[in-house]
mmCIF file of C-alpha atoms in Angstrom:
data_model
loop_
_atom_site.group_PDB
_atom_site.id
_atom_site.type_symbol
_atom_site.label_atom_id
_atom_site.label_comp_id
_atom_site.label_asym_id
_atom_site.label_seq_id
_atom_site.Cartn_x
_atom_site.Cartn_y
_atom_site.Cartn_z
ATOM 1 C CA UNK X 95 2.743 -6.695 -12.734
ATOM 2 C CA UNK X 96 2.646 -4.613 -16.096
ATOM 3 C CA UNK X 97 -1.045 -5.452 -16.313
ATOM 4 C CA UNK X 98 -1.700 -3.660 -12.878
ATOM 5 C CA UNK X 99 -0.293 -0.927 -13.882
ATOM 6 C CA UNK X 100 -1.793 -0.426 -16.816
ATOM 7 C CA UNK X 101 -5.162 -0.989 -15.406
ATOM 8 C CA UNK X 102 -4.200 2.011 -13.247
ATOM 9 C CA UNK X 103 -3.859 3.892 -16.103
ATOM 10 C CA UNK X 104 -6.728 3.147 -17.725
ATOM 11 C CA UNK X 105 -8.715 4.087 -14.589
ATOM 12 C CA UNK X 106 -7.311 7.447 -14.484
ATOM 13 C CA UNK X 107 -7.843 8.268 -17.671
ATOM 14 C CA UNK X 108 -11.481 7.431 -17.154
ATOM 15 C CA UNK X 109 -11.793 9.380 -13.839
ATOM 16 C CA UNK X 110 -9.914 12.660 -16.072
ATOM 17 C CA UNK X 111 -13.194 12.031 -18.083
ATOM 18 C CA UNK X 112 -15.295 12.242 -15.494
ATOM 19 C CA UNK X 113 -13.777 15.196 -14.603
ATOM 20 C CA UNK X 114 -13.785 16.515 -18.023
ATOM 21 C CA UNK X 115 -17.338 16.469 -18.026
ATOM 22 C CA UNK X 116 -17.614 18.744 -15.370
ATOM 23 C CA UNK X 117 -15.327 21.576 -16.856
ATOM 24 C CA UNK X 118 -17.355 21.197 -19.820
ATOM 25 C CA UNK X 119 -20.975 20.977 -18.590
ATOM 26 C CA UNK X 120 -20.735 23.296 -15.377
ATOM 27 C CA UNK X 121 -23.358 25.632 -14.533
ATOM 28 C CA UNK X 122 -20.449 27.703 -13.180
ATOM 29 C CA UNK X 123 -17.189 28.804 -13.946
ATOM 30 C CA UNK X 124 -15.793 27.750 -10.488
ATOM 31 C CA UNK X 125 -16.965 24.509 -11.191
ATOM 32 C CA UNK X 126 -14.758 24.228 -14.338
ATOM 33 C CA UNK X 127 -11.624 25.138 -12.162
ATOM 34 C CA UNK X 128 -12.182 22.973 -9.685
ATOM 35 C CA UNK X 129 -12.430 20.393 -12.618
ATOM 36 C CA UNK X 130 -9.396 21.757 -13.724
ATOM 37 C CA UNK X 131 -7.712 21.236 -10.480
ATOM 38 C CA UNK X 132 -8.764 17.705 -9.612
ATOM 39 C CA UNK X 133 -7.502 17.195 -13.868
ATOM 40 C CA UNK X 134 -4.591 18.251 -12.819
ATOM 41 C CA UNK X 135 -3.895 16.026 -9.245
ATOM 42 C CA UNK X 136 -4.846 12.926 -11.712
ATOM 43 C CA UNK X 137 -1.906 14.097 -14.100
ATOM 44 C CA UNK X 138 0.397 14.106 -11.171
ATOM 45 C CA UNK X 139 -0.426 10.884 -10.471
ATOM 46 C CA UNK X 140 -0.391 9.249 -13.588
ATOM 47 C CA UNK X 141 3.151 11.049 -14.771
ATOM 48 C CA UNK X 142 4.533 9.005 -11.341
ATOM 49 C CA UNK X 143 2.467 5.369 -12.557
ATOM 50 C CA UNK X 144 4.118 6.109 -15.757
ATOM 51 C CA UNK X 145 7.272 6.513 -14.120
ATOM 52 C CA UNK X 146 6.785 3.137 -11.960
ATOM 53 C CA UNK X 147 6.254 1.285 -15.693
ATOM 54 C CA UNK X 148 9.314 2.525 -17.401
ATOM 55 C CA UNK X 149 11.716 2.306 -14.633
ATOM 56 C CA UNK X 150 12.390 6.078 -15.349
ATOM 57 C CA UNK X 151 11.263 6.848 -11.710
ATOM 58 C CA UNK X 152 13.740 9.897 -10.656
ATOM 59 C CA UNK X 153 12.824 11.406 -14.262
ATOM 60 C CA UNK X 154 9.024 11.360 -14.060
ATOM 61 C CA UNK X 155 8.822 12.613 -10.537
ATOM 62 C CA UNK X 156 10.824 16.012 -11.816
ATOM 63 C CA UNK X 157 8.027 16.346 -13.806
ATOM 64 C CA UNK X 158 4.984 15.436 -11.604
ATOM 65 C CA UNK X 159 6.532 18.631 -8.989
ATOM 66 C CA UNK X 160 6.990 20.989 -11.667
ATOM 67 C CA UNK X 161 3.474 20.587 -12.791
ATOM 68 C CA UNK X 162 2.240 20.693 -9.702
ATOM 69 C CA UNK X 163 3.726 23.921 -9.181
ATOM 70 C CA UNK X 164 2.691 25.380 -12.425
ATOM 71 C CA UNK X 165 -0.935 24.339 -11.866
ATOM 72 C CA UNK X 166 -0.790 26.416 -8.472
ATOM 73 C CA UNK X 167 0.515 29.316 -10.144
ATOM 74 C CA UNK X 168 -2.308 29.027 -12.759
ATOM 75 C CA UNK X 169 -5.119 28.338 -10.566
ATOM 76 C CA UNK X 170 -4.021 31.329 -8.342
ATOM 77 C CA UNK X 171 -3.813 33.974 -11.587
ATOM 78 C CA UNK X 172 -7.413 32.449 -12.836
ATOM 79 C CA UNK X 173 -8.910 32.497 -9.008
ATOM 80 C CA UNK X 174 -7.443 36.288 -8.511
ATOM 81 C CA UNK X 175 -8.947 37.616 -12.002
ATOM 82 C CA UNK X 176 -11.909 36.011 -11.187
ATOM 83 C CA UNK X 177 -12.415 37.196 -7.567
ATOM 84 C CA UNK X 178 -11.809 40.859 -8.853
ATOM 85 C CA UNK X 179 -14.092 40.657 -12.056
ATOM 86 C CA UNK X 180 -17.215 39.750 -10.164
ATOM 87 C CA UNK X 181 -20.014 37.223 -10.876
ATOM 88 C CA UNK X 182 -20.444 35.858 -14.283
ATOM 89 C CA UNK G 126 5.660 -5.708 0.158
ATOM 90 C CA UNK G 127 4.383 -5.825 -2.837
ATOM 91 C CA UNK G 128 1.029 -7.039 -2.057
ATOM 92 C CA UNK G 129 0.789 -4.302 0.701
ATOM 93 C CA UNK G 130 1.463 -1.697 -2.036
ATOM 94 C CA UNK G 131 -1.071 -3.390 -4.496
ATOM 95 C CA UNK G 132 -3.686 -3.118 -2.006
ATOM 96 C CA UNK G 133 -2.829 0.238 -0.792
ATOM 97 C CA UNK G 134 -3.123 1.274 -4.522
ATOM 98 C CA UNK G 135 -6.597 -0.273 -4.377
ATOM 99 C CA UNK G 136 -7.946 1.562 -2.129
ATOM 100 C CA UNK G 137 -7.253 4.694 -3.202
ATOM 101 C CA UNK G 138 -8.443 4.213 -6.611
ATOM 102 C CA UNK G 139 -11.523 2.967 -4.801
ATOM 103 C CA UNK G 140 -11.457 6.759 -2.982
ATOM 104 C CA UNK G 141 -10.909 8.434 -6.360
ATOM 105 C CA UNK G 142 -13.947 6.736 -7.764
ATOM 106 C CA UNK G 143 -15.956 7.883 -4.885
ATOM 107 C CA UNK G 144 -14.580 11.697 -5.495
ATOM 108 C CA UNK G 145 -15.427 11.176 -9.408
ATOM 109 C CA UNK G 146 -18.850 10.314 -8.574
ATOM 110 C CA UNK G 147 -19.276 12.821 -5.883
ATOM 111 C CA UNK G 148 -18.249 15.406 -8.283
ATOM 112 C CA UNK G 149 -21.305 14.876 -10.199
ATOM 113 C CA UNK G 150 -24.031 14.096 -7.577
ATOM 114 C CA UNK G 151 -23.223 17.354 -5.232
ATOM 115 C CA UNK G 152 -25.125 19.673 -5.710
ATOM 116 C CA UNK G 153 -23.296 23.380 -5.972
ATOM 117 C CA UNK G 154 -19.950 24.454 -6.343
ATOM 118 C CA UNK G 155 -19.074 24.491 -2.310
ATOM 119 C CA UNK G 156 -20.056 20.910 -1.681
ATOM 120 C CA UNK G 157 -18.189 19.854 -4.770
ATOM 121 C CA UNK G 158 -14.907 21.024 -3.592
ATOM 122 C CA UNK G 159 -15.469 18.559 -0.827
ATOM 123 C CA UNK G 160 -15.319 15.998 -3.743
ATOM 124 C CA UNK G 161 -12.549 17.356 -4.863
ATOM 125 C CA UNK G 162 -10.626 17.372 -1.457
ATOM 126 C CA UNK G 163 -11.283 13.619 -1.013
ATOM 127 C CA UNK G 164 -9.859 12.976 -3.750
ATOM 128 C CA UNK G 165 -6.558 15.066 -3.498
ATOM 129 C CA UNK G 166 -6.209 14.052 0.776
ATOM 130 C CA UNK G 167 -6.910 10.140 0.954
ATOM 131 C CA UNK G 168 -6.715 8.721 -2.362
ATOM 132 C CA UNK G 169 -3.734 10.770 -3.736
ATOM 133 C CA UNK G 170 -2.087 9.804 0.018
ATOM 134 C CA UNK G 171 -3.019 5.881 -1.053
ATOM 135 C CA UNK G 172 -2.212 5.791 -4.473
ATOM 136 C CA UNK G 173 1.448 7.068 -3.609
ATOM 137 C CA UNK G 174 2.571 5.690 -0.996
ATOM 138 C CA UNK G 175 1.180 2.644 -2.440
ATOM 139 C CA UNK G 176 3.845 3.316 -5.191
ATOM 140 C CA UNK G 177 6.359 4.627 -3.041
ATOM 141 C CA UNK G 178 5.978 0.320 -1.421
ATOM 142 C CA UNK G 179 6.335 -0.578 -4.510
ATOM 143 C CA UNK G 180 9.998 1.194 -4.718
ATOM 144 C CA UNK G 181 11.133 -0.388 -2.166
ATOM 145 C CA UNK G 182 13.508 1.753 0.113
ATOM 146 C CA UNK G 183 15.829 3.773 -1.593
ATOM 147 C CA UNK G 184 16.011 7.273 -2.867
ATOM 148 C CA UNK G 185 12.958 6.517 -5.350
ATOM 149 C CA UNK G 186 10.747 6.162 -2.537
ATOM 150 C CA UNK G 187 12.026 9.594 -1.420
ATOM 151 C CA UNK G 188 11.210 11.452 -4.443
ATOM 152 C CA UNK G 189 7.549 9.837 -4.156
ATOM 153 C CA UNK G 190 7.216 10.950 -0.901
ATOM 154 C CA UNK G 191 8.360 14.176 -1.631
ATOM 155 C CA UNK G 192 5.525 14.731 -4.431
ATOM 156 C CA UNK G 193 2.933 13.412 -1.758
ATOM 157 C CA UNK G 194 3.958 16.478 0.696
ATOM 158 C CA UNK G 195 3.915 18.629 -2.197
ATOM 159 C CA UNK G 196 0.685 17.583 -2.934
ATOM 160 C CA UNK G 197 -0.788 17.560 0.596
ATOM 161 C CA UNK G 198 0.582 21.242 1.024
ATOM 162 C CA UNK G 199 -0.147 22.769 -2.098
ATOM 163 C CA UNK G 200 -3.666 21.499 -3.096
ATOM 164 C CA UNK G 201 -5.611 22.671 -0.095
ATOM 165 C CA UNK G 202 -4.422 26.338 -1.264
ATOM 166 C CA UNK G 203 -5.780 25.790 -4.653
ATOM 167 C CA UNK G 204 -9.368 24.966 -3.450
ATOM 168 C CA UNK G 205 -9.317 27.639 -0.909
ATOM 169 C CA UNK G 206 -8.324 29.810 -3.354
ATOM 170 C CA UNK G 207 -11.065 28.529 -5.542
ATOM 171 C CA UNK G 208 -13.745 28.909 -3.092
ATOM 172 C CA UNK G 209 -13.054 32.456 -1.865
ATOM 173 C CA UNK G 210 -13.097 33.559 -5.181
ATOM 174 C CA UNK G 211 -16.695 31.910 -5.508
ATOM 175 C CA UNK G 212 -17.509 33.866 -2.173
ATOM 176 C CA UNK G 213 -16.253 36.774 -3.255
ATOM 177 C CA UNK G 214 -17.955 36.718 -6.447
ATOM 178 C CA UNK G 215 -21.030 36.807 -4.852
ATOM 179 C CA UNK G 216 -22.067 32.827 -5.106
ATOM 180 C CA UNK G 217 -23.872 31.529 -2.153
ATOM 181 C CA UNK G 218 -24.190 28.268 -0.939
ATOM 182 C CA UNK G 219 -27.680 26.188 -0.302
ATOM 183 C CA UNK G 220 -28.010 26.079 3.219
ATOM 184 C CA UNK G 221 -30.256 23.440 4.801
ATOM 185 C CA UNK G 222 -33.234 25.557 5.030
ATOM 186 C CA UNK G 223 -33.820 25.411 1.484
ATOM 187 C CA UNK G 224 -35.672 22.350 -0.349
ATOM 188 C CA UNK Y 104 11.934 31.008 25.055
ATOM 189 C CA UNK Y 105 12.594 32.870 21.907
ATOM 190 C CA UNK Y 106 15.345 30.955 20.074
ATOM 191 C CA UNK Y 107 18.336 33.501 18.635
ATOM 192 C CA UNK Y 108 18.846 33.902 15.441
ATOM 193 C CA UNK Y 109 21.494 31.504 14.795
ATOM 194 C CA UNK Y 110 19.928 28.510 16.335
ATOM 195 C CA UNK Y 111 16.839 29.464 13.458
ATOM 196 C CA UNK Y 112 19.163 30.057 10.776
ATOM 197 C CA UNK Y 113 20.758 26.511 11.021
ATOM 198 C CA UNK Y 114 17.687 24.755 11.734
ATOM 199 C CA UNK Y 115 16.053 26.613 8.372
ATOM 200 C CA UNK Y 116 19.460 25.500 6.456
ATOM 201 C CA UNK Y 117 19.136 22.187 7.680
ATOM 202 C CA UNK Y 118 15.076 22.110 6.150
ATOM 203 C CA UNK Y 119 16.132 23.144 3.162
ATOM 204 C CA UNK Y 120 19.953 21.558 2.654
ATOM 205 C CA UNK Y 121 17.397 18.137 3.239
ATOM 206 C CA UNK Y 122 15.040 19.233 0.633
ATOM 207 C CA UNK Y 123 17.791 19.728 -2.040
ATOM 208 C CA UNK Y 124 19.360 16.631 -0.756
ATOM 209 C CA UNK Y 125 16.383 14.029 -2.122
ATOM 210 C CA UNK Y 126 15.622 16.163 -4.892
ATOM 211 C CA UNK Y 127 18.872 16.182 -5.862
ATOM 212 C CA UNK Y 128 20.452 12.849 -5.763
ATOM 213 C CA UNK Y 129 23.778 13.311 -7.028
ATOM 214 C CA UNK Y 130 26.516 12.762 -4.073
ATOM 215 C CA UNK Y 131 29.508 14.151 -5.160
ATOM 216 C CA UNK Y 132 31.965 17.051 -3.748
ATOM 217 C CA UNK Y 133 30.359 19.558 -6.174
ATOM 218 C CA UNK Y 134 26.600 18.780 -5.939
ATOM 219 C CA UNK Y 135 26.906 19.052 -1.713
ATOM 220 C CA UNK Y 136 28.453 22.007 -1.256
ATOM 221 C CA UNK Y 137 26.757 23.974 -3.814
ATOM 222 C CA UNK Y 138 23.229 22.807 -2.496
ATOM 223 C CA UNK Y 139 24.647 23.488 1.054
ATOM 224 C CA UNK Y 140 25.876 27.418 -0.108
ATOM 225 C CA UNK Y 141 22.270 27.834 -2.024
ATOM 226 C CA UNK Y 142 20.227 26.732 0.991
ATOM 227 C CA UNK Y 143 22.556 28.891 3.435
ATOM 228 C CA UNK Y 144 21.625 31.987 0.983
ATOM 229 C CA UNK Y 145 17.517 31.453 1.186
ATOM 230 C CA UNK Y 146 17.733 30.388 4.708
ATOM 231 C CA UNK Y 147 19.894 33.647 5.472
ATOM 232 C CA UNK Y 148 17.699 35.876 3.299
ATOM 233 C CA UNK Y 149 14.080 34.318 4.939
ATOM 234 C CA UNK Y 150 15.299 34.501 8.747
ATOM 235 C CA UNK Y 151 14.724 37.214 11.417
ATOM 236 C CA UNK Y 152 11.295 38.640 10.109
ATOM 237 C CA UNK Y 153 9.084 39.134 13.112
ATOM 238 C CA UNK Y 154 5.861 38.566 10.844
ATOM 239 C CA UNK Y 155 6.633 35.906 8.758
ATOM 240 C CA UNK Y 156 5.088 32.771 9.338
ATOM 241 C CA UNK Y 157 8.542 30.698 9.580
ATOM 242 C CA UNK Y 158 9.896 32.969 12.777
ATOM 243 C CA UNK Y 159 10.244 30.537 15.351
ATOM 244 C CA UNK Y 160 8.701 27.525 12.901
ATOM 245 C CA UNK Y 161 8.550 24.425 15.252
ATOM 246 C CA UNK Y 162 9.450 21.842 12.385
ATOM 247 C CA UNK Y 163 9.899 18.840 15.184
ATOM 248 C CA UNK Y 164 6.680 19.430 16.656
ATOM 249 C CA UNK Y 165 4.836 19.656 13.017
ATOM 250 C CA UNK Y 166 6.299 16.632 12.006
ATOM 251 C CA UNK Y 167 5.103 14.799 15.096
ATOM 252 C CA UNK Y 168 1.038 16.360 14.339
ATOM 253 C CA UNK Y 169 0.599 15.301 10.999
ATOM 254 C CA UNK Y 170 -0.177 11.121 12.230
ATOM 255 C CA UNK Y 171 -2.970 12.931 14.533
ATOM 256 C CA UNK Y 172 -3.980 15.089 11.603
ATOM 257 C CA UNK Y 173 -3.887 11.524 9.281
ATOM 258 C CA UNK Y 174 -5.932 9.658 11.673
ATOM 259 C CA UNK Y 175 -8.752 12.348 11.473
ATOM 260 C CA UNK Y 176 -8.589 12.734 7.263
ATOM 261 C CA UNK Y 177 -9.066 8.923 7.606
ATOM 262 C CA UNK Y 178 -12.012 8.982 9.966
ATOM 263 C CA UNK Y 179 -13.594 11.665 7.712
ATOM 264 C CA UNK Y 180 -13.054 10.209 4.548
ATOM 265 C CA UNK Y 181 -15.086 7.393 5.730
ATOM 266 C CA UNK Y 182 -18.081 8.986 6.763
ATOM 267 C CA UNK Y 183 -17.739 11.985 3.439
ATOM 268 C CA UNK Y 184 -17.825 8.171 1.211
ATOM 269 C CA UNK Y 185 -21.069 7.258 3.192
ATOM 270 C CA UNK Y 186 -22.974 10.488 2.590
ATOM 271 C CA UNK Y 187 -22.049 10.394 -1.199
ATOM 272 C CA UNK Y 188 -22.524 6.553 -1.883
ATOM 273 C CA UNK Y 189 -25.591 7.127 0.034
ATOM 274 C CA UNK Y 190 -28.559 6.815 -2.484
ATOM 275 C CA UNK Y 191 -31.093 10.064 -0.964
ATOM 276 C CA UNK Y 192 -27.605 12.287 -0.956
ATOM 277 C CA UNK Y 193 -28.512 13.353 3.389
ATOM 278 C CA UNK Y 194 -26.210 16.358 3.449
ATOM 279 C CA UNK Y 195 -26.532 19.469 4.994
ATOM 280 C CA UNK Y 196 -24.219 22.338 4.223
ATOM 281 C CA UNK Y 197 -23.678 25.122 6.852
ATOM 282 C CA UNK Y 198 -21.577 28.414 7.092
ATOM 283 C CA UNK Y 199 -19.787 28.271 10.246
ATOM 284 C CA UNK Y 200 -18.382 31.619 12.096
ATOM 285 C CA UNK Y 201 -14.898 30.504 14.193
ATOM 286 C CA UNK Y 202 -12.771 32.771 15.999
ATOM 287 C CA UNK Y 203 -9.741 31.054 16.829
ATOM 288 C CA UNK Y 204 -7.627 32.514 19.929
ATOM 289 C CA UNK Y 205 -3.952 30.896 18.406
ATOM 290 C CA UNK Y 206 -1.283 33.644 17.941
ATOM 291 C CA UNK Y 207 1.687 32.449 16.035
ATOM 292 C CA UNK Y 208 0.807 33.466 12.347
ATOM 293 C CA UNK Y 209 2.293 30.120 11.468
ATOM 294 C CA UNK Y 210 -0.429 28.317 13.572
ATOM 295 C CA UNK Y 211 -3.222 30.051 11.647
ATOM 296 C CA UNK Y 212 -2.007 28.994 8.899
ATOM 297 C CA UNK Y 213 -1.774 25.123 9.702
ATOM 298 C CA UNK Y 214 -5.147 25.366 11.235
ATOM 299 C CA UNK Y 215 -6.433 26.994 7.741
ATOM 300 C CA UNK Y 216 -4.697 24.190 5.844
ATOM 301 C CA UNK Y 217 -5.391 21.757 8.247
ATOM 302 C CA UNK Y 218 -9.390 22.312 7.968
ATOM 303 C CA UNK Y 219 -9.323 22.411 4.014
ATOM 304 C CA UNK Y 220 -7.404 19.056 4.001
ATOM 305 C CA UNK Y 221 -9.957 17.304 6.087
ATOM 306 C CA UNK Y 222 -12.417 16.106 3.645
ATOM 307 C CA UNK Y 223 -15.759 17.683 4.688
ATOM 308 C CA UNK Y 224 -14.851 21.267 5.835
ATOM 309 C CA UNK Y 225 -13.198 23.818 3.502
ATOM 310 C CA UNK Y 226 -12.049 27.239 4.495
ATOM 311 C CA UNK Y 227 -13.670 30.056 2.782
ATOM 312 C CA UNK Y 228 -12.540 33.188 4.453
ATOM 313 C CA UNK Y 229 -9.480 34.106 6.727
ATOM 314 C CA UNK Y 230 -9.671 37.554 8.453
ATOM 315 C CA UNK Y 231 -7.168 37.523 10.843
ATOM 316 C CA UNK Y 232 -8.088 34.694 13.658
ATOM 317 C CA UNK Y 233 -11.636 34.457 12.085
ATOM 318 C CA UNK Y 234 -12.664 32.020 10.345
ATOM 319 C CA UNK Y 235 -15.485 31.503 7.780
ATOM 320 C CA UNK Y 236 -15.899 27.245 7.248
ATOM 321 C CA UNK Y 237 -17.969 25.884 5.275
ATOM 322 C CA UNK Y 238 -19.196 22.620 6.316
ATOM 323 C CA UNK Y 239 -21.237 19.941 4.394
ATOM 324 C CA UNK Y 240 -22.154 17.997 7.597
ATOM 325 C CA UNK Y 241 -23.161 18.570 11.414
ATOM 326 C CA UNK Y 242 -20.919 15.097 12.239
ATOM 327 C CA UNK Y 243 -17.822 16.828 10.010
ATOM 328 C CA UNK Y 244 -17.976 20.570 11.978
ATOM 329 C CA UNK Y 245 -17.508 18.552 14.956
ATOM 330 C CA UNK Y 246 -14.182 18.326 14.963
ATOM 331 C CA UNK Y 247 -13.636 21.962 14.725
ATOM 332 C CA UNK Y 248 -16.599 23.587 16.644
ATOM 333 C CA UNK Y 249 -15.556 21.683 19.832
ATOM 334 C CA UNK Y 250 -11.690 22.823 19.673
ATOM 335 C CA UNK Y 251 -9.917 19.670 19.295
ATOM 336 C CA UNK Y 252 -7.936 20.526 16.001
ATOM 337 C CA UNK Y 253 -7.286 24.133 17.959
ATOM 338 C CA UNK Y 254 -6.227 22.410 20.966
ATOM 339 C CA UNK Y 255 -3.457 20.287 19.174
ATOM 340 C CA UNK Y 256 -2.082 23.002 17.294
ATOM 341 C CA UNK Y 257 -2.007 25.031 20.879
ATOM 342 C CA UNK Y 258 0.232 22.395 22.082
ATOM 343 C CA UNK Y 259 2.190 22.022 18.271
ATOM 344 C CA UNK Y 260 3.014 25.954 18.874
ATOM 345 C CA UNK Y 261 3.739 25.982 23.164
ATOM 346 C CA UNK Y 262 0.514 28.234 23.693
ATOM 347 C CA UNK Y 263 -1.710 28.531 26.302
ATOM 348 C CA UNK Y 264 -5.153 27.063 26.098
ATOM 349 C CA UNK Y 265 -7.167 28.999 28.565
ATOM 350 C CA UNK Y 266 -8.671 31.514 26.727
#
């Protein structure tokens, strides 16, 4: 069962890859926070697999929902100071 | 149970693959956050409750479910919020008049 | 039917005093009533605005929508995986002008999150009950442009239809 869950973890960190090539490489700077923002639903997902493989389950899922509430904090300050500074 | 969670888990890593990809096929920045909403609806709703199985019932399962709502309630704001800012900023999107 | 204030207040407390219970998970004396004093305190302090989207929040209701609302992210999904697996990429974005006729701020703002969940449309602009979509697809506007996501959430919030 270990293995499974490790090959989820390997997958994820090759889709935050994937991902990180868009926040690097975008033609945009919207397309860098979106990048940032489907980086950041991966973490969440991988803090609760890591949970599920060390049995710490309660502990890891604390985690997962305060980073998902820090990300929407930060993705609304970037998305505001963008929106008033115009386009790039 | 268990294999019901395994291939729930499947599946959305299947849809998260598909998002990955779409990310860098679409074209501009409006059709990507459709990419990116795939990813956070159906595969983040699969991968988790595919977990959540795998807890069996209990308060663990809970908790999991309780990140899942968070997650279906929260990340729709964040591309919105993404998106009007594009708008805003004077980006358009291709419409299907163009080549 | 406008609910008084108490029967709100208890049936915020009771969302919340839930929340802190699973979040929680500590069962004691102590843990219980201090979650049950805090959630009394935010429930008293958020109840009885007019405006705010929680006055007169139908949480039943809600909870019985989001299967419906699961069935259609499904459905979507699907046909969003076709059009990007697909290898000529057919897709065919559009700007799409709504004006919704719901009321309850609370609705507006389901439909709004309801549309951005549902892979395929995304809401770009919210002025009031207009709406600014954008849409990659003819086949994914569909289920907007004809009503049927408005028409649930008219029955979710006990409005009329007939517009």
């Amino acid at each position: 069962m270990i293995d499974f869950f490790l090959f989820l973890l390997i997958t994820l960190s090759f889709l935050i890859l994937v991902y990180l090539y868009r926040v690097i490489q975008g033609p945009t700077v919207f397309d860098r926070v979106l990048g940032l923002a489907g980086i950041s639903t991966k973490a969440i997902i991988l803090g609760v697999v890591m949970g599920t493989v060390y049995d710490r389950v309660e502990m890891f899922v604390d985690i997962s929902t305060g980073y998902a509430l820090l990300n929407l904090v930060g993705a609304f300050a970037i998305a505001k100071f963008l929106e008033q500074r115009g386009t790039p | 149970m268990v294999v019901l969670a395994i291939g729930l888990i499947l599946v959305g890593v299947f849809f998260l693959v598909v998002a990955a990809i779409g990310t860098l096929r679409l074209p501009d920045v409006f059709s990507r956050s459709h990419a990116v909403s795939l990813t956070d609806s159906l595969g983040a709703i699969c991968v988790l409750g595919g977990l959540a199985l795998y807890q069996g019932f209990g308060i663990n399962m809970l908790k999991i479910l309780v990140v899942l709502v968070l997650l279906i309630l929260l990340n729709p704001v964040i591309a919105h919020a993404t998106i009007r800012a594009a708008y805003r900023a004077g980006l358009k999107p291709q419409t299907k008049e163009d080549p | 039917m406008k609910p008084s204030f108490p029967k709100q207040f208890i049936a915020n407390t009771l969302a919340l005093f839930s929340v802190w219970l699973v979040l929680s998970g500590k069962y004691d004396n102590f843990h219980l009533v201090l979650g049950f004093m805090a959630s009394c305190g935010v429930a008293w302090l958020n109840t009885g605005f007019p405006n705010s989207p929680f006055h007169n929040f139908p949480w039943v209701r809600v909870v019985l929508y989001s299967p419906w609302l699961f069935l259609r992210i499904v459905e979507s999904s699907l046909h969003l995986t076709k059009l990007i697996l697909n290898p000529s990429l057919p897709i065919k974005p559009t700007l799409i002008t709504y004006r919704s006729h719901l009321k309850h701020r609370g609705a507006i703002v389901l439909l709004g999150n309801s549309v951005t969940l549902t892979p395929g449309t995304i809401t770009v602009e919210v002025n009031g009950n207009t709406f600014l979509v954008h849409a990659i697809d003819d086949t994914a506007a569909k289920d907007l442009t004809t009503g049927r996501m408005e028409r649930k959430l008219a029955w979710v919030f006990q409005e009329d239809t007939n517009h």
